[in-house]
PDB file of C-alpha atoms in Angstrom:
ATOM      1  CA  MET A   1    -133.110 -10.430-195.475  1.00 73.00           C
ATOM      2  CA  SER A   2    -136.687 -11.673-195.314  1.00 87.00           C
ATOM      3  CA  LEU A   3    -137.919 -13.481-192.235  1.00 89.00           C
ATOM      4  CA  GLN A   4    -138.484 -16.674-194.217  1.00 90.00           C
ATOM      5  CA  ILE A   5    -134.848 -16.707-195.386  1.00 91.00           C
ATOM      6  CA  LYS A   6    -133.641 -15.971-191.853  1.00 93.00           C
ATOM      7  CA  ILE A   7    -135.644 -18.922-190.518  1.00 94.00           C
ATOM      8  CA  ASN A   8    -134.205 -21.218-193.207  1.00 93.00           C
ATOM      9  CA  THR A   9    -130.664 -20.046-192.423  1.00 94.00           C
ATOM     10  CA  ASP A  10    -131.170 -20.509-188.692  1.00 94.00           C
ATOM     11  CA  LEU A  11    -132.626 -23.958-189.313  1.00 93.00           C
ATOM     12  CA  LYS A  12    -129.505 -24.997-191.243  1.00 94.00           C
ATOM     13  CA  GLU A  13    -127.297 -23.720-188.415  1.00 94.00           C
ATOM     14  CA  ALA A  14    -129.395 -25.536-185.823  1.00 93.00           C
ATOM     15  CA  MET A  15    -129.104 -28.750-187.858  1.00 93.00           C
ATOM     16  CA  LYS A  16    -125.328 -28.447-187.931  1.00 94.00           C
ATOM     17  CA  SER A  17    -125.042 -27.722-184.226  1.00 94.00           C
ATOM     18  CA  LYS A  18    -127.936 -30.042-183.251  1.00 90.00           C
ATOM     19  CA  THR A  19    -129.346 -27.360-180.967  1.00 88.00           C
ATOM     20  CA  GLU A  20    -132.614 -28.354-179.299  1.00 87.00           C
ATOM     21  CA  PRO A  21    -135.353 -27.039-178.940  1.00 88.00           C
ATOM     22  CA  LEU A  22    -134.383 -24.572-181.669  1.00 92.00           C
ATOM     23  CA  LEU A  23    -134.091 -27.331-184.260  1.00 93.00           C
ATOM     24  CA  SER A  24    -137.464 -28.977-183.612  1.00 93.00           C
ATOM     25  CA  THR A  25    -139.289 -25.642-183.324  1.00 94.00           C
ATOM     26  CA  LEU A  26    -137.825 -24.303-186.564  1.00 94.00           C
ATOM     27  CA  ARG A  27    -138.678 -27.557-188.336  1.00 95.00           C
ATOM     28  CA  LEU A  28    -142.305 -27.186-187.294  1.00 94.00           C
ATOM     29  CA  LEU A  29    -142.294 -23.540-188.338  1.00 95.00           C
ATOM     30  CA  LYS A  30    -140.769 -24.408-191.699  1.00 94.00           C
ATOM     31  CA  ALA A  31    -143.487 -27.029-192.197  1.00 95.00           C
ATOM     32  CA  ASP A  32    -146.141 -24.384-191.486  1.00 94.00           C
ATOM     33  CA  ILE A  33    -144.483 -22.035-193.984  1.00 93.00           C
ATOM     34  CA  GLN A  34    -144.264 -24.795-196.583  1.00 94.00           C
ATOM     35  CA  TYR A  35    -147.947 -25.602-196.090  1.00 94.00           C
ATOM     36  CA  GLU A  36    -148.886 -21.944-196.645  1.00 92.00           C
ATOM     37  CA  LEU A  37    -146.720 -21.792-199.762  1.00 91.00           C
ATOM     38  CA  THR A  38    -148.399 -24.892-201.161  1.00 93.00           C
ATOM     39  CA  LYS A  39    -151.859 -23.653-200.243  1.00 91.00           C
ATOM     40  CA  ASN A  40    -151.301 -20.264-201.888  1.00 85.00           C
ATOM     41  CA  GLY A  41    -149.153 -21.484-204.760  1.00 87.00           C
ATOM     42  CA  ALA A  42    -146.605 -18.783-203.955  1.00 84.00           C
ATOM     43  CA  GLN A  43    -142.801 -18.873-204.109  1.00 87.00           C
ATOM     44  CA  GLU A  44    -142.248 -16.884-200.926  1.00 88.00           C
ATOM     45  CA  LEU A  45    -144.341 -15.477-198.105  1.00 88.00           C
ATOM     46  CA  SER A  46    -144.195 -11.864-197.015  1.00 87.00           C
ATOM     47  CA  ASP A  47    -142.804 -11.103-193.574  1.00 86.00           C
ATOM     48  CA  GLU A  48    -146.320 -10.250-192.376  1.00 84.00           C
ATOM     49  CA  GLN A  49    -147.595 -13.686-193.433  1.00 88.00           C
ATOM     50  CA  VAL A  50    -144.687 -15.396-191.679  1.00 91.00           C
ATOM     51  CA  ILE A  51    -145.341 -13.335-188.534  1.00 88.00           C
ATOM     52  CA  VAL A  52    -148.963 -14.515-188.569  1.00 87.00           C
ATOM     53  CA  LEU A  53    -147.714 -18.126-188.675  1.00 92.00           C
ATOM     54  CA  ILE A  54    -145.254 -17.492-185.850  1.00 93.00           C
ATOM     55  CA  LYS A  55    -147.973 -15.846-183.729  1.00 89.00           C
ATOM     56  CA  ARG A  56    -150.256 -18.813-184.362  1.00 92.00           C
ATOM     57  CA  GLY A  57    -147.525 -21.218-183.237  1.00 94.00           C
ATOM     58  CA  TYR A  58    -146.762 -19.061-180.205  1.00 92.00           C
ATOM     59  CA  ALA A  59    -150.442 -19.001-179.211  1.00 91.00           C
ATOM     60  CA  LYS A  60    -150.639 -22.789-179.511  1.00 94.00           C
ATOM     61  CA  ARG A  61    -147.620 -23.127-177.233  1.00 95.00           C
ATOM     62  CA  THR A  62    -148.992 -20.754-174.592  1.00 93.00           C
ATOM     63  CA  ASP A  63    -152.305 -22.632-174.573  1.00 94.00           C
ATOM     64  CA  ALA A  64    -150.444 -25.929-174.232  1.00 95.00           C
ATOM     65  CA  ILE A  65    -148.378 -24.528-171.355  1.00 95.00           C
ATOM     66  CA  GLU A  66    -151.566 -23.695-169.436  1.00 95.00           C
ATOM     67  CA  MET A  67    -153.019 -27.154-170.076  1.00 96.00           C
ATOM     68  CA  TYR A  68    -149.842 -28.947-169.037  1.00 95.00           C
ATOM     69  CA  GLU A  69    -149.526 -26.870-165.877  1.00 95.00           C
ATOM     70  CA  LYS A  70    -153.135 -27.671-164.927  1.00 95.00           C
ATOM     71  CA  ALA A  71    -152.326 -31.361-165.418  1.00 95.00           C
ATOM     72  CA  ASN A  72    -149.114 -31.029-163.325  1.00 94.00           C
ATOM     73  CA  ARG A  73    -146.942 -32.005-166.307  1.00 94.00           C
ATOM     74  CA  THR A  74    -144.091 -29.575-165.695  1.00 93.00           C
ATOM     75  CA  ASP A  75    -141.749 -31.503-168.005  1.00 94.00           C
ATOM     76  CA  LEU A  76    -144.020 -30.930-171.010  1.00 94.00           C
ATOM     77  CA  ALA A  77    -144.826 -27.370-169.928  1.00 94.00           C
ATOM     78  CA  ASP A  78    -141.100 -26.566-169.773  1.00 95.00           C
ATOM     79  CA  GLN A  79    -140.595 -27.950-173.272  1.00 94.00           C
ATOM     80  CA  GLU A  80    -143.456 -25.816-174.598  1.00 95.00           C
ATOM     81  CA  LYS A  81    -141.997 -22.757-172.827  1.00 95.00           C
ATOM     82  CA  ARG A  82    -138.644 -23.271-174.542  1.00 95.00           C
ATOM     83  CA  GLU A  83    -140.354 -23.608-177.927  1.00 94.00           C
ATOM     84  CA  ALA A  84    -142.429 -20.479-177.237  1.00 94.00           C
ATOM     85  CA  GLU A  85    -139.236 -18.555-176.419  1.00 94.00           C
ATOM     86  CA  VAL A  86    -137.738 -19.616-179.761  1.00 94.00           C
ATOM     87  CA  LEU A  87    -140.818 -18.403-181.631  1.00 94.00           C
ATOM     88  CA  LYS A  88    -140.960 -15.154-179.651  1.00 92.00           C
ATOM     89  CA  SER A  89    -137.392 -14.390-180.717  1.00 92.00           C
ATOM     90  CA  TYR A  90    -138.613 -14.152-184.341  1.00 91.00           C
ATOM     91  CA  LEU A  91    -141.447 -11.763-183.530  1.00 89.00           C
ATOM     92  CA  PRO A  92    -141.003  -7.996-183.585  1.00 86.00           C
ATOM     93  CA  PRO A  93    -140.978  -6.326-180.150  1.00 86.00           C
ATOM     94  CA  ASP A  94    -144.333  -5.855-178.413  1.00 83.00           C
ATOM     95  CA  VAL A  95    -146.108  -2.565-179.023  1.00 84.00           C
ATOM     96  CA  PRO A  96    -145.927  -0.515-175.790  1.00 86.00           C
ATOM     97  CA  GLU A  97    -149.205  -0.049-173.913  1.00 87.00           C
ATOM     98  CA  GLU A  98    -148.835   3.747-174.023  1.00 89.00           C
ATOM     99  CA  GLN A  99    -148.717   3.633-177.823  1.00 89.00           C
ATOM    100  CA  ILE A 100    -151.849   1.461-177.905  1.00 89.00           C
ATOM    101  CA  ARG A 101    -153.657   3.848-175.543  1.00 89.00           C
ATOM    102  CA  ALA A 102    -152.708   6.825-177.732  1.00 89.00           C
ATOM    103  CA  ALA A 103    -153.982   5.062-180.867  1.00 88.00           C
ATOM    104  CA  VAL A 104    -157.241   4.103-179.141  1.00 88.00           C
ATOM    105  CA  GLU A 105    -157.714   7.690-177.967  1.00 88.00           C
ATOM    106  CA  LYS A 106    -157.123   9.031-181.496  1.00 89.00           C
ATOM    107  CA  ILE A 107    -159.460   6.500-183.153  1.00 88.00           C
ATOM    108  CA  VAL A 108    -162.222   7.065-180.592  1.00 87.00           C
ATOM    109  CA  GLN A 109    -162.019  10.785-181.443  1.00 86.00           C
ATOM    110  CA  GLU A 110    -162.055  10.092-185.216  1.00 86.00           C
ATOM    111  CA  LEU A 111    -165.067   7.788-185.043  1.00 84.00           C
ATOM    112  CA  ASN A 112    -166.878   9.769-182.347  1.00 82.00           C
ATOM    113  CA  ALA A 113    -167.264   6.471-180.509  1.00 78.00           C
ATOM    114  CA  SER A 114    -169.262   6.801-177.340  1.00 80.00           C
ATOM    115  CA  GLY A 115    -170.300   3.456-175.945  1.00 79.00           C
ATOM    116  CA  PRO A 116    -170.014  -0.317-175.957  1.00 81.00           C
ATOM    117  CA  LYS A 117    -171.791  -0.515-179.324  1.00 85.00           C
ATOM    118  CA  ASP A 118    -168.718   1.062-180.977  1.00 81.00           C
ATOM    119  CA  ILE A 119    -166.154  -1.374-179.532  1.00 85.00           C
ATOM    120  CA  GLY A 120    -166.016  -3.463-182.716  1.00 87.00           C
ATOM    121  CA  LYS A 121    -165.401  -0.470-184.980  1.00 87.00           C
ATOM    122  CA  VAL A 122    -162.652   0.904-182.743  1.00 87.00           C
ATOM    123  CA  MET A 123    -161.011  -2.514-182.346  1.00 87.00           C
ATOM    124  CA  GLY A 124    -160.960  -3.027-186.111  1.00 87.00           C
ATOM    125  CA  LYS A 125    -159.312   0.338-186.768  1.00 88.00           C
ATOM    126  CA  VAL A 126    -156.739  -0.097-183.979  1.00 87.00           C
ATOM    127  CA  MET A 127    -155.742  -3.578-185.146  1.00 87.00           C
ATOM    128  CA  ALA A 128    -155.498  -2.327-188.745  1.00 85.00           C
ATOM    129  CA  GLU A 129    -153.241   0.520-187.629  1.00 86.00           C
ATOM    130  CA  PHE A 130    -150.839  -1.921-185.984  1.00 82.00           C
ATOM    131  CA  LYS A 131    -150.952  -4.508-188.779  1.00 78.00           C
ATOM    132  CA  GLY A 132    -147.631  -6.346-188.972  1.00 71.00           C
ATOM    133  CA  ALA A 133    -146.655  -5.280-185.452  1.00 77.00           C
ATOM    134  CA  ASN A 134    -146.613  -7.628-182.497  1.00 78.00           C
ATOM    135  CA  ILE A 135    -149.759  -6.564-180.668  1.00 82.00           C
ATOM    136  CA  ASP A 136    -151.864  -8.509-178.193  1.00 79.00           C
ATOM    137  CA  GLY A 137    -155.509  -8.354-179.207  1.00 81.00           C
ATOM    138  CA  SER A 138    -156.751  -9.063-175.687  1.00 82.00           C
ATOM    139  CA  LYS A 139    -154.751  -6.107-174.365  1.00 86.00           C
ATOM    140  CA  VAL A 140    -156.228  -3.856-177.076  1.00 87.00           C
ATOM    141  CA  SER A 141    -159.705  -5.159-176.275  1.00 87.00           C
ATOM    142  CA  ALA A 142    -159.305  -4.397-172.579  1.00 88.00           C
ATOM    143  CA  ILE A 143    -158.090  -0.871-173.309  1.00 89.00           C
ATOM    144  CA  VAL A 144    -160.924  -0.179-175.770  1.00 87.00           C
ATOM    145  CA  LYS A 145    -163.553  -1.554-173.374  1.00 87.00           C
ATOM    146  CA  SER A 146    -162.250   0.525-170.478  1.00 86.00           C
ATOM    147  CA  LYS A 147    -162.248   3.629-172.695  1.00 82.00           C
ATOM    148  CA  LEU A 148    -165.788   3.125-174.011  1.00 81.00           C
ATOM    149  CA  SER A 149    -167.429   1.923-170.793  1.00 79.00           C
TER     150      SER A 149
END
């Protein structure tokens, strides 16, 4: 079952049971998917495209949580946290740090990378290797910088 179909099915179930914040979060996600479909003129998105949309929504929520907490709006921050948890449940598990370190080590060897000037090349190859996986770019960046510094 594709991720898009799973989201649609879960949305229908959430509508029947009136489960919040699942219902509102999935409605927003479905709107994002529908927008992408219209923009591309496609019938269905691949799982990788849907994951990109989910990650984008998750990032928006985490940014909003920080802003609300700075403004002492815990009620809104809690709502954003619940929505972020819903979105995170649709993402694949995080790539373990050890696996990232091993990939960085291998790619540094392949490219004969030696200094800060090679960070971009290494980052690009590492992110391409984990395409479609749930990987934090800032974590990869920190590992690459520590390796090449």
